[in-house]
Coordinates of C-alpha atoms and ligand atoms in Angstrom, one line a residue:
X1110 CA 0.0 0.0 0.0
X1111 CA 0.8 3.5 -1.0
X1112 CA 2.4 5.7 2.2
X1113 CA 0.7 8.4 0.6
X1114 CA -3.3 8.6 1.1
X1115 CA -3.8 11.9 0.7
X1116 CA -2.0 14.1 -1.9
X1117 CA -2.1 17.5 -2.4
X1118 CA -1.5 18.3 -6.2
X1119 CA -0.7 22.2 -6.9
X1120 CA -1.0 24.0 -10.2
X1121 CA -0.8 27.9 -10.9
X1122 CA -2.8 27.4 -14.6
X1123 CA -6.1 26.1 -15.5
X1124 CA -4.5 25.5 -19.3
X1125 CA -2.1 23.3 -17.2
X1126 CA -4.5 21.8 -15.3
X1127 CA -7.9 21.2 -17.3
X1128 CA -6.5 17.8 -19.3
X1129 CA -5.2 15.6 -15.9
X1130 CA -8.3 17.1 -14.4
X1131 CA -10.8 15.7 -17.1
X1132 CA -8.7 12.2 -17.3
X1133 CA -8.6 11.7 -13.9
X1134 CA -12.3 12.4 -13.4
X1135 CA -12.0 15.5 -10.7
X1136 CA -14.7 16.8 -9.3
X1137 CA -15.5 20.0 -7.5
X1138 CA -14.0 19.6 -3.8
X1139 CA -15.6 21.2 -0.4
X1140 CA -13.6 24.6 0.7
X1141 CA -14.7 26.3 3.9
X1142 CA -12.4 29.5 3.7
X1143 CA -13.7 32.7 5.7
X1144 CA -12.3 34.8 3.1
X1145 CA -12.7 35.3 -0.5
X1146 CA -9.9 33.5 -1.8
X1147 CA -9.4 32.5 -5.5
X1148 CA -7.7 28.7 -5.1
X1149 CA -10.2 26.4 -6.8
X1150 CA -9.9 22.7 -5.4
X1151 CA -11.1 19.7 -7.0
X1152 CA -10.8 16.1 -5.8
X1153 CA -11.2 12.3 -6.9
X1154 CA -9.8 8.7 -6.2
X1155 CA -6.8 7.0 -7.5
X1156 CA -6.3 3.5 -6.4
X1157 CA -7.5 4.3 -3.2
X1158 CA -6.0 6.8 -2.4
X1159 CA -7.5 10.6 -2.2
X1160 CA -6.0 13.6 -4.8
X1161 CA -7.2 16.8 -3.9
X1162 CA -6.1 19.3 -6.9
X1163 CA -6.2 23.1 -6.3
X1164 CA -5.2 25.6 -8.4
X1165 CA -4.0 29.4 -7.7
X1166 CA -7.1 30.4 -9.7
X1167 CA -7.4 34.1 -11.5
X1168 CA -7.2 38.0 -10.2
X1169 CA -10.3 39.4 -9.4
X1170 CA -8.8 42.5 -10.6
X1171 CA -7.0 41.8 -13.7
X1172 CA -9.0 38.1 -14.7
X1173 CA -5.5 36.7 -15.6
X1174 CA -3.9 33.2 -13.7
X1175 CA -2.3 33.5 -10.0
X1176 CA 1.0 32.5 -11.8
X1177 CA 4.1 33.3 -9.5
X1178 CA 5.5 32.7 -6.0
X1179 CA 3.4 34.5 -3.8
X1180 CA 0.0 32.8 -4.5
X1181 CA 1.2 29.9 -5.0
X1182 CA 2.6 29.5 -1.3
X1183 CA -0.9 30.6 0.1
X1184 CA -2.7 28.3 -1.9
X1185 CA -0.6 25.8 -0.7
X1186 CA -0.4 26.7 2.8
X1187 CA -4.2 27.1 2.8
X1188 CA -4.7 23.8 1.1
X1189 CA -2.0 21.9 3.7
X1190 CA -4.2 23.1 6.7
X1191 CA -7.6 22.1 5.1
X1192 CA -6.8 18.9 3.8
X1193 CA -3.9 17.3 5.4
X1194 CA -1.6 15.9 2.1
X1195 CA 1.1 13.0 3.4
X1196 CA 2.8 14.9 -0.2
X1197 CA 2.0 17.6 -2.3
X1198 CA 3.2 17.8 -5.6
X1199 CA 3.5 21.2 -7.7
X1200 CA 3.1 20.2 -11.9
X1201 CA 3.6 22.6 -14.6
X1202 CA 5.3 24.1 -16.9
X1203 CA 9.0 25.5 -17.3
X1204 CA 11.8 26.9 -19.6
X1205 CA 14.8 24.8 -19.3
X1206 CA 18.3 24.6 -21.0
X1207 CA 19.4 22.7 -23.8
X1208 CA 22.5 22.2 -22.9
X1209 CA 21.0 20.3 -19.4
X1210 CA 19.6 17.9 -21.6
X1211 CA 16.2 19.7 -22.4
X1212 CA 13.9 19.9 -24.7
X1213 CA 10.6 21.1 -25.4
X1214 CA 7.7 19.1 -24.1
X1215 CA 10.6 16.2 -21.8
X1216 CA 9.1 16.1 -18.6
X1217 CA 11.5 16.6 -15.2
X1218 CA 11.0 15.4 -11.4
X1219 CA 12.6 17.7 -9.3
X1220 CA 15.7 17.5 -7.4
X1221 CA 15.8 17.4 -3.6
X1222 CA 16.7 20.8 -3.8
X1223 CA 14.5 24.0 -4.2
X1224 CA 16.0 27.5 -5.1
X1225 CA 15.1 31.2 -6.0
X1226 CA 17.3 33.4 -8.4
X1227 CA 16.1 36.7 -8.0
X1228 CA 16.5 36.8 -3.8
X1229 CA 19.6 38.4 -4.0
X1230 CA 20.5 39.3 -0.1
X1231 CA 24.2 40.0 -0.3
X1232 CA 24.1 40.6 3.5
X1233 CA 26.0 38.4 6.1
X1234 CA 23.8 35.4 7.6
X1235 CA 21.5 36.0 4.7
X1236 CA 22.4 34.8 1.2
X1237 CA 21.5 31.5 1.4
X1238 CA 18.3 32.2 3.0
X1239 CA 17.6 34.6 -0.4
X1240 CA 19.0 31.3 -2.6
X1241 CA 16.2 29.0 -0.8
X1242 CA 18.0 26.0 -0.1
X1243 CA 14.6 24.3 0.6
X1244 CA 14.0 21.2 0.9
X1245 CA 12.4 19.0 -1.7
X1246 CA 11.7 15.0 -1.4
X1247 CA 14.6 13.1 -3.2
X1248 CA 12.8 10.6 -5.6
X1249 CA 15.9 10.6 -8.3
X1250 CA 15.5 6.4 -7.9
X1251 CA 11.6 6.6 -8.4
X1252 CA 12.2 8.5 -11.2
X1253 CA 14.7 6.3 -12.4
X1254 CA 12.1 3.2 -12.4
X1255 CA 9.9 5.5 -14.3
X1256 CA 13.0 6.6 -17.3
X1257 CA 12.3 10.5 -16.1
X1258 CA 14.4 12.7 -15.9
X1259 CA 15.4 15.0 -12.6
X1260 CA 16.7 18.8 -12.6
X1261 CA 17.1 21.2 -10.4
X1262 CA 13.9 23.8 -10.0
X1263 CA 15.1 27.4 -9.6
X1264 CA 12.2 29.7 -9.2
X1265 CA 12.2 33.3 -9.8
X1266 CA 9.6 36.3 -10.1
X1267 CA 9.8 37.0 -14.1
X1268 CA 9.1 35.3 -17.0
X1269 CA 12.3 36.4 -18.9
X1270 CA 15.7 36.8 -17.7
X1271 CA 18.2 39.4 -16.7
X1272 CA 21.7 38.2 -16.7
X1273 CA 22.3 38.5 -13.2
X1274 CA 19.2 35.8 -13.0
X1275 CA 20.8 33.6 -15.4
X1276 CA 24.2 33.9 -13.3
X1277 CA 22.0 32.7 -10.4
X1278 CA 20.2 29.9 -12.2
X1279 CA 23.5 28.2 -13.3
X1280 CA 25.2 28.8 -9.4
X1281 CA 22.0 27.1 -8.1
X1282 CA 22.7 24.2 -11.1
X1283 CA 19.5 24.2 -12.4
X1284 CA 18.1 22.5 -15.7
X1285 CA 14.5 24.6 -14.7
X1286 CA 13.1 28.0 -14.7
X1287 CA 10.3 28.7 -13.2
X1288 CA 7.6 30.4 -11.2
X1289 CA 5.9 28.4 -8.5
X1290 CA 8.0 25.5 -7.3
X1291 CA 10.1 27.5 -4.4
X1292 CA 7.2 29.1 -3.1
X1293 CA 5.4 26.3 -2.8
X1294 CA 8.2 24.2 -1.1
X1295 CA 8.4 26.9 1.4
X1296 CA 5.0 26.4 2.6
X1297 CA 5.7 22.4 2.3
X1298 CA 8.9 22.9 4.4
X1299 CA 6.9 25.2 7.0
X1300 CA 4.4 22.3 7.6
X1301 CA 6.6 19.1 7.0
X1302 CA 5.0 18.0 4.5
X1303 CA 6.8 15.9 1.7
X1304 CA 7.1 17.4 -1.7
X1305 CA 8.9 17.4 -5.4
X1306 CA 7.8 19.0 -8.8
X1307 CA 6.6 17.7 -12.3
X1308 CA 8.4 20.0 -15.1
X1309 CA 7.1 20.0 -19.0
X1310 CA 9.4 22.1 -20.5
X1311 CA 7.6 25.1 -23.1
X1312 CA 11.1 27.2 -23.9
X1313 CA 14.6 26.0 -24.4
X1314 CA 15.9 29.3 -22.6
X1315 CA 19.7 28.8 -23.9
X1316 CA 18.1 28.7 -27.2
X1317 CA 15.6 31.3 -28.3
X1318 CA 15.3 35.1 -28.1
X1319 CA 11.5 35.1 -26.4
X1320 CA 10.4 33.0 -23.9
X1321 CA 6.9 34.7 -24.4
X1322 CA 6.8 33.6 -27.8
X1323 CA 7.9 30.2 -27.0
X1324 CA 5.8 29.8 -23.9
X1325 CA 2.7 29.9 -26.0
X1326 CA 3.5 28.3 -29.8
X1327 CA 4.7 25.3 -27.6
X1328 CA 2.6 25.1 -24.9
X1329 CA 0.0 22.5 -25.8
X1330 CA 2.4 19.8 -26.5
X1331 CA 4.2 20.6 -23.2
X1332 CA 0.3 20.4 -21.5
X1333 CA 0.3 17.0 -23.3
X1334 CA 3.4 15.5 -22.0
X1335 CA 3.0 17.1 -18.8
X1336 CA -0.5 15.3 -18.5
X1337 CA 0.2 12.2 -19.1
X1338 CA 3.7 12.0 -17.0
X1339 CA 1.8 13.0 -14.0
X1340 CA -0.5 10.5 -14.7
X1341 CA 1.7 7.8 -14.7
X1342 CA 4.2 9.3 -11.8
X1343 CA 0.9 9.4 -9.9
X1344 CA -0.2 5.7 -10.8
X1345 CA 3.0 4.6 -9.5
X1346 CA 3.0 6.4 -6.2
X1347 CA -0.5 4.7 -5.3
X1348 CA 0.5 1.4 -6.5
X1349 CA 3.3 1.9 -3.5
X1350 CA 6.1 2.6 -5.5
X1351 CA 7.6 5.6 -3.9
X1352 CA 9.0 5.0 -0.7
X1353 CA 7.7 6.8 2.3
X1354 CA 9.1 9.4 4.0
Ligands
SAH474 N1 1.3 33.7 -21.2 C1 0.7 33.1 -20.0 C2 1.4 33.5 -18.8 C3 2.2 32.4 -18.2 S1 3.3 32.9 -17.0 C4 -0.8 33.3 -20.1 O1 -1.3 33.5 -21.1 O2 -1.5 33.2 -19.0 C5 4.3 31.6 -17.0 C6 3.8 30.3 -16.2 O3 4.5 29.2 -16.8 C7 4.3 30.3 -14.8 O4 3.3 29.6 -14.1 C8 5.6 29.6 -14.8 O5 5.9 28.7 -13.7 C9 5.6 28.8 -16.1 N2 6.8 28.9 -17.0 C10 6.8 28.3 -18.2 N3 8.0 28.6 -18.9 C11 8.6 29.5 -18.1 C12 9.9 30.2 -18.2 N4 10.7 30.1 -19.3 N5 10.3 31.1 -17.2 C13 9.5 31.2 -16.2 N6 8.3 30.6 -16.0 C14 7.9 29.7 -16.9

Protein backbone atom coordinates (compact mmCIF):
# COMPACT_ATOMS: atom_id res chain seq x y z
CA UNK A 1 0.00 0.00 0.00
CA UNK A 2 0.77 3.51 -0.98
CA UNK A 3 2.45 5.74 2.20
CA UNK A 4 0.68 8.45 0.62
CA UNK A 5 -3.33 8.56 1.11
CA UNK A 6 -3.76 11.89 0.71
CA UNK A 7 -1.97 14.11 -1.85
CA UNK A 8 -2.08 17.55 -2.43
CA UNK A 9 -1.46 18.29 -6.25
CA UNK A 10 -0.67 22.22 -6.90
CA UNK A 11 -0.98 24.00 -10.25
CA UNK A 12 -0.82 27.88 -10.88
CA UNK A 13 -2.82 27.37 -14.65
CA UNK A 14 -6.13 26.06 -15.54
CA UNK A 15 -4.55 25.53 -19.26
CA UNK A 16 -2.12 23.27 -17.17
CA UNK A 17 -4.53 21.77 -15.29
CA UNK A 18 -7.86 21.24 -17.27
CA UNK A 19 -6.51 17.78 -19.32
CA UNK A 20 -5.22 15.64 -15.86
CA UNK A 21 -8.27 17.11 -14.40
CA UNK A 22 -10.84 15.71 -17.12
CA UNK A 23 -8.72 12.22 -17.26
CA UNK A 24 -8.55 11.67 -13.87
CA UNK A 25 -12.33 12.35 -13.40
CA UNK A 26 -11.96 15.47 -10.70
CA UNK A 27 -14.69 16.80 -9.30
CA UNK A 28 -15.46 20.04 -7.47
CA UNK A 29 -13.96 19.56 -3.80
CA UNK A 30 -15.59 21.20 -0.37
CA UNK A 31 -13.62 24.59 0.65
CA UNK A 32 -14.66 26.26 3.87
CA UNK A 33 -12.39 29.48 3.75
CA UNK A 34 -13.70 32.66 5.70
CA UNK A 35 -12.26 34.78 3.09
CA UNK A 36 -12.75 35.33 -0.46
CA UNK A 37 -9.92 33.47 -1.77
CA UNK A 38 -9.42 32.51 -5.48
CA UNK A 39 -7.71 28.66 -5.07
CA UNK A 40 -10.20 26.42 -6.77
CA UNK A 41 -9.86 22.72 -5.41
CA UNK A 42 -11.11 19.70 -7.02
CA UNK A 43 -10.79 16.09 -5.78
CA UNK A 44 -11.17 12.31 -6.88
CA UNK A 45 -9.75 8.75 -6.19
CA UNK A 46 -6.81 6.96 -7.54
CA UNK A 47 -6.28 3.48 -6.36
CA UNK A 48 -7.49 4.30 -3.22
CA UNK A 49 -6.01 6.78 -2.38
CA UNK A 50 -7.48 10.56 -2.19
CA UNK A 51 -5.97 13.62 -4.84
CA UNK A 52 -7.24 16.76 -3.86
CA UNK A 53 -6.08 19.32 -6.95
CA UNK A 54 -6.20 23.13 -6.31
CA UNK A 55 -5.16 25.63 -8.39
CA UNK A 56 -4.01 29.35 -7.69
CA UNK A 57 -7.12 30.44 -9.73
CA UNK A 58 -7.38 34.10 -11.49
CA UNK A 59 -7.17 37.96 -10.20
CA UNK A 60 -10.29 39.37 -9.45
CA UNK A 61 -8.84 42.52 -10.58
CA UNK A 62 -6.99 41.78 -13.69
CA UNK A 63 -9.04 38.10 -14.67
CA UNK A 64 -5.50 36.66 -15.60
CA UNK A 65 -3.91 33.15 -13.72
CA UNK A 66 -2.31 33.53 -9.98
CA UNK A 67 1.05 32.54 -11.81
CA UNK A 68 4.08 33.28 -9.47
CA UNK A 69 5.51 32.68 -6.01
CA UNK A 70 3.39 34.47 -3.77
CA UNK A 71 -0.01 32.82 -4.46
CA UNK A 72 1.24 29.86 -4.97
CA UNK A 73 2.60 29.54 -1.32
CA UNK A 74 -0.85 30.64 0.14
CA UNK A 75 -2.68 28.30 -1.86
CA UNK A 76 -0.62 25.75 -0.74
CA UNK A 77 -0.44 26.71 2.85
CA UNK A 78 -4.18 27.11 2.82
CA UNK A 79 -4.71 23.76 1.08
CA UNK A 80 -2.03 21.88 3.70
CA UNK A 81 -4.20 23.05 6.75
CA UNK A 82 -7.63 22.12 5.08
CA UNK A 83 -6.78 18.85 3.81
CA UNK A 84 -3.86 17.34 5.39
CA UNK A 85 -1.65 15.88 2.13
CA UNK A 86 1.11 13.03 3.39
CA UNK A 87 2.81 14.87 -0.22
CA UNK A 88 2.02 17.62 -2.30
CA UNK A 89 3.22 17.76 -5.63
CA UNK A 90 3.50 21.20 -7.73
CA UNK A 91 3.12 20.18 -11.88
CA UNK A 92 3.60 22.61 -14.59
CA UNK A 93 5.34 24.08 -16.88
CA UNK A 94 9.00 25.48 -17.27
CA UNK A 95 11.78 26.91 -19.58
CA UNK A 96 14.84 24.84 -19.26
CA UNK A 97 18.26 24.61 -21.00
CA UNK A 98 19.36 22.68 -23.84
CA UNK A 99 22.53 22.22 -22.89
CA UNK A 100 21.04 20.26 -19.41
CA UNK A 101 19.56 17.90 -21.57
CA UNK A 102 16.24 19.70 -22.44
CA UNK A 103 13.92 19.93 -24.73
CA UNK A 104 10.60 21.07 -25.44
CA UNK A 105 7.73 19.06 -24.07
CA UNK A 106 10.63 16.19 -21.85
CA UNK A 107 9.13 16.14 -18.59
CA UNK A 108 11.55 16.61 -15.16
CA UNK A 109 11.02 15.41 -11.37
CA UNK A 110 12.62 17.66 -9.27
CA UNK A 111 15.68 17.45 -7.36
CA UNK A 112 15.79 17.35 -3.63
CA UNK A 113 16.75 20.85 -3.80
CA UNK A 114 14.54 24.00 -4.24
CA UNK A 115 16.02 27.48 -5.07
CA UNK A 116 15.11 31.23 -6.03
CA UNK A 117 17.31 33.37 -8.44
CA UNK A 118 16.15 36.72 -8.01
CA UNK A 119 16.49 36.81 -3.76
CA UNK A 120 19.56 38.42 -3.98
CA UNK A 121 20.47 39.26 -0.09
CA UNK A 122 24.21 40.04 -0.25
CA UNK A 123 24.06 40.59 3.54
CA UNK A 124 25.98 38.41 6.14
CA UNK A 125 23.83 35.37 7.55
CA UNK A 126 21.47 36.05 4.66
CA UNK A 127 22.43 34.80 1.19
CA UNK A 128 21.54 31.54 1.41
CA UNK A 129 18.33 32.20 2.97
CA UNK A 130 17.58 34.56 -0.38
CA UNK A 131 19.03 31.35 -2.59
CA UNK A 132 16.24 29.01 -0.78
CA UNK A 133 18.01 25.96 -0.05
CA UNK A 134 14.57 24.35 0.56
CA UNK A 135 14.02 21.18 0.93
CA UNK A 136 12.39 18.95 -1.69
CA UNK A 137 11.65 14.95 -1.43
CA UNK A 138 14.56 13.14 -3.24
CA UNK A 139 12.79 10.64 -5.61
CA UNK A 140 15.94 10.62 -8.25
CA UNK A 141 15.46 6.44 -7.88
CA UNK A 142 11.65 6.61 -8.40
CA UNK A 143 12.20 8.54 -11.23
CA UNK A 144 14.74 6.30 -12.37
CA UNK A 145 12.13 3.24 -12.41
CA UNK A 146 9.91 5.46 -14.34
CA UNK A 147 12.98 6.64 -17.27
CA UNK A 148 12.28 10.54 -16.13
CA UNK A 149 14.38 12.66 -15.91
CA UNK A 150 15.41 14.98 -12.56
CA UNK A 151 16.74 18.78 -12.63
CA UNK A 152 17.09 21.18 -10.37
CA UNK A 153 13.92 23.82 -10.02
CA UNK A 154 15.10 27.38 -9.61
CA UNK A 155 12.24 29.66 -9.17
CA UNK A 156 12.18 33.32 -9.79
CA UNK A 157 9.59 36.33 -10.15
CA UNK A 158 9.78 36.99 -14.11
CA UNK A 159 9.07 35.29 -16.97
CA UNK A 160 12.26 36.45 -18.94
CA UNK A 161 15.74 36.82 -17.66
CA UNK A 162 18.23 39.40 -16.71
CA UNK A 163 21.69 38.15 -16.71
CA UNK A 164 22.31 38.52 -13.23
CA UNK A 165 19.21 35.81 -13.04
CA UNK A 166 20.82 33.57 -15.37
CA UNK A 167 24.17 33.93 -13.25
CA UNK A 168 21.96 32.69 -10.42
CA UNK A 169 20.20 29.94 -12.24
CA UNK A 170 23.52 28.24 -13.34
CA UNK A 171 25.15 28.82 -9.40
CA UNK A 172 21.98 27.13 -8.08
CA UNK A 173 22.75 24.23 -11.14
CA UNK A 174 19.53 24.17 -12.35
CA UNK A 175 18.08 22.47 -15.70
CA UNK A 176 14.45 24.57 -14.75
CA UNK A 177 13.11 28.05 -14.72
CA UNK A 178 10.32 28.71 -13.23
CA UNK A 179 7.62 30.42 -11.21
CA UNK A 180 5.94 28.37 -8.47
CA UNK A 181 8.04 25.47 -7.26
CA UNK A 182 10.06 27.53 -4.41
CA UNK A 183 7.16 29.06 -3.12
CA UNK A 184 5.36 26.27 -2.79
CA UNK A 185 8.22 24.18 -1.05
CA UNK A 186 8.41 26.88 1.36
CA UNK A 187 5.00 26.36 2.63
CA UNK A 188 5.73 22.43 2.28
CA UNK A 189 8.89 22.94 4.44
CA UNK A 190 6.92 25.23 7.00
CA UNK A 191 4.43 22.28 7.58
CA UNK A 192 6.61 19.10 7.00
CA UNK A 193 4.99 17.99 4.46
CA UNK A 194 6.84 15.90 1.74
CA UNK A 195 7.11 17.38 -1.66
CA UNK A 196 8.89 17.36 -5.39
CA UNK A 197 7.76 19.04 -8.81
CA UNK A 198 6.59 17.71 -12.30
CA UNK A 199 8.40 20.05 -15.15
CA UNK A 200 7.06 19.95 -18.95
CA UNK A 201 9.43 22.07 -20.52
CA UNK A 202 7.61 25.11 -23.08
CA UNK A 203 11.10 27.23 -23.86
CA UNK A 204 14.59 26.01 -24.41
CA UNK A 205 15.87 29.29 -22.64
CA UNK A 206 19.66 28.84 -23.88
CA UNK A 207 18.09 28.68 -27.21
CA UNK A 208 15.63 31.25 -28.35
CA UNK A 209 15.31 35.06 -28.14
CA UNK A 210 11.53 35.05 -26.41
CA UNK A 211 10.36 32.98 -23.92
CA UNK A 212 6.87 34.71 -24.37
CA UNK A 213 6.77 33.57 -27.82
CA UNK A 214 7.90 30.19 -26.99
CA UNK A 215 5.75 29.80 -23.88
CA UNK A 216 2.69 29.89 -26.04
CA UNK A 217 3.52 28.28 -29.75
CA UNK A 218 4.66 25.34 -27.57
CA UNK A 219 2.59 25.13 -24.93
CA UNK A 220 0.01 22.49 -25.80
CA UNK A 221 2.38 19.85 -26.54
CA UNK A 222 4.24 20.64 -23.21
CA UNK A 223 0.34 20.40 -21.46
CA UNK A 224 0.26 16.97 -23.27
CA UNK A 225 3.44 15.54 -21.96
CA UNK A 226 2.96 17.08 -18.79
CA UNK A 227 -0.55 15.28 -18.52
CA UNK A 228 0.24 12.20 -19.12
CA UNK A 229 3.73 11.97 -16.98
CA UNK A 230 1.81 13.05 -13.98
CA UNK A 231 -0.53 10.53 -14.73
CA UNK A 232 1.74 7.85 -14.71
CA UNK A 233 4.18 9.26 -11.81
CA UNK A 234 0.90 9.41 -9.90
CA UNK A 235 -0.17 5.74 -10.78
CA UNK A 236 2.99 4.56 -9.45
CA UNK A 237 3.01 6.36 -6.23
CA UNK A 238 -0.49 4.73 -5.35
CA UNK A 239 0.48 1.44 -6.52
CA UNK A 240 3.29 1.87 -3.52
CA UNK A 241 6.07 2.63 -5.52
CA UNK A 242 7.58 5.62 -3.90
CA UNK A 243 8.99 5.04 -0.68
CA UNK A 244 7.71 6.82 2.30
CA UNK A 245 9.13 9.38 3.95
N1 LIG B 1 1.30 33.72 -21.17
C1 LIG B 1 0.71 33.06 -20.03
C2 LIG B 1 1.40 33.53 -18.77
C3 LIG B 1 2.18 32.44 -18.19
S1 LIG B 1 3.31 32.94 -16.98
C4 LIG B 1 -0.77 33.28 -20.05
O1 LIG B 1 -1.26 33.53 -21.11
O2 LIG B 1 -1.46 33.17 -19.04
C5 LIG B 1 4.31 31.55 -16.97
C6 LIG B 1 3.85 30.32 -16.25
O3 LIG B 1 4.49 29.21 -16.84
C7 LIG B 1 4.28 30.28 -14.79
O4 LIG B 1 3.34 29.56 -14.06
C8 LIG B 1 5.63 29.59 -14.82
O5 LIG B 1 5.86 28.75 -13.71
C9 LIG B 1 5.61 28.78 -16.11
N2 LIG B 1 6.76 28.94 -17.03
C10 LIG B 1 6.84 28.30 -18.22
N3 LIG B 1 7.98 28.64 -18.87
C11 LIG B 1 8.64 29.51 -18.09
C12 LIG B 1 9.89 30.24 -18.22
N4 LIG B 1 10.66 30.12 -19.27
N5 LIG B 1 10.27 31.07 -17.24
C13 LIG B 1 9.47 31.22 -16.16
N6 LIG B 1 8.29 30.57 -15.98
C14 LIG B 1 7.87 29.72 -16.92
Amino acid sequence: MSAYQTILLVAAMEQESRPLKESLGFRPAATSSRFAVPFSRFETDLGGARLIMSLNGKDRRYGNENVGLEMAALNTYDAIHAYSPDLVINFGTAGAFKDKGAEVGRVFLSKDRFFFHDHRIPLSGYEDYGRGYLPGLDVEAFAQTLSLPTGIVSSGSSLDFTDRDLEEIHRNGATLKEMEAAGIAWSCYLTGTPFFAIKSVTNLVDKTVSSANEFEKNFSLAVESLTSTTRTVLEAIVRGELPGK
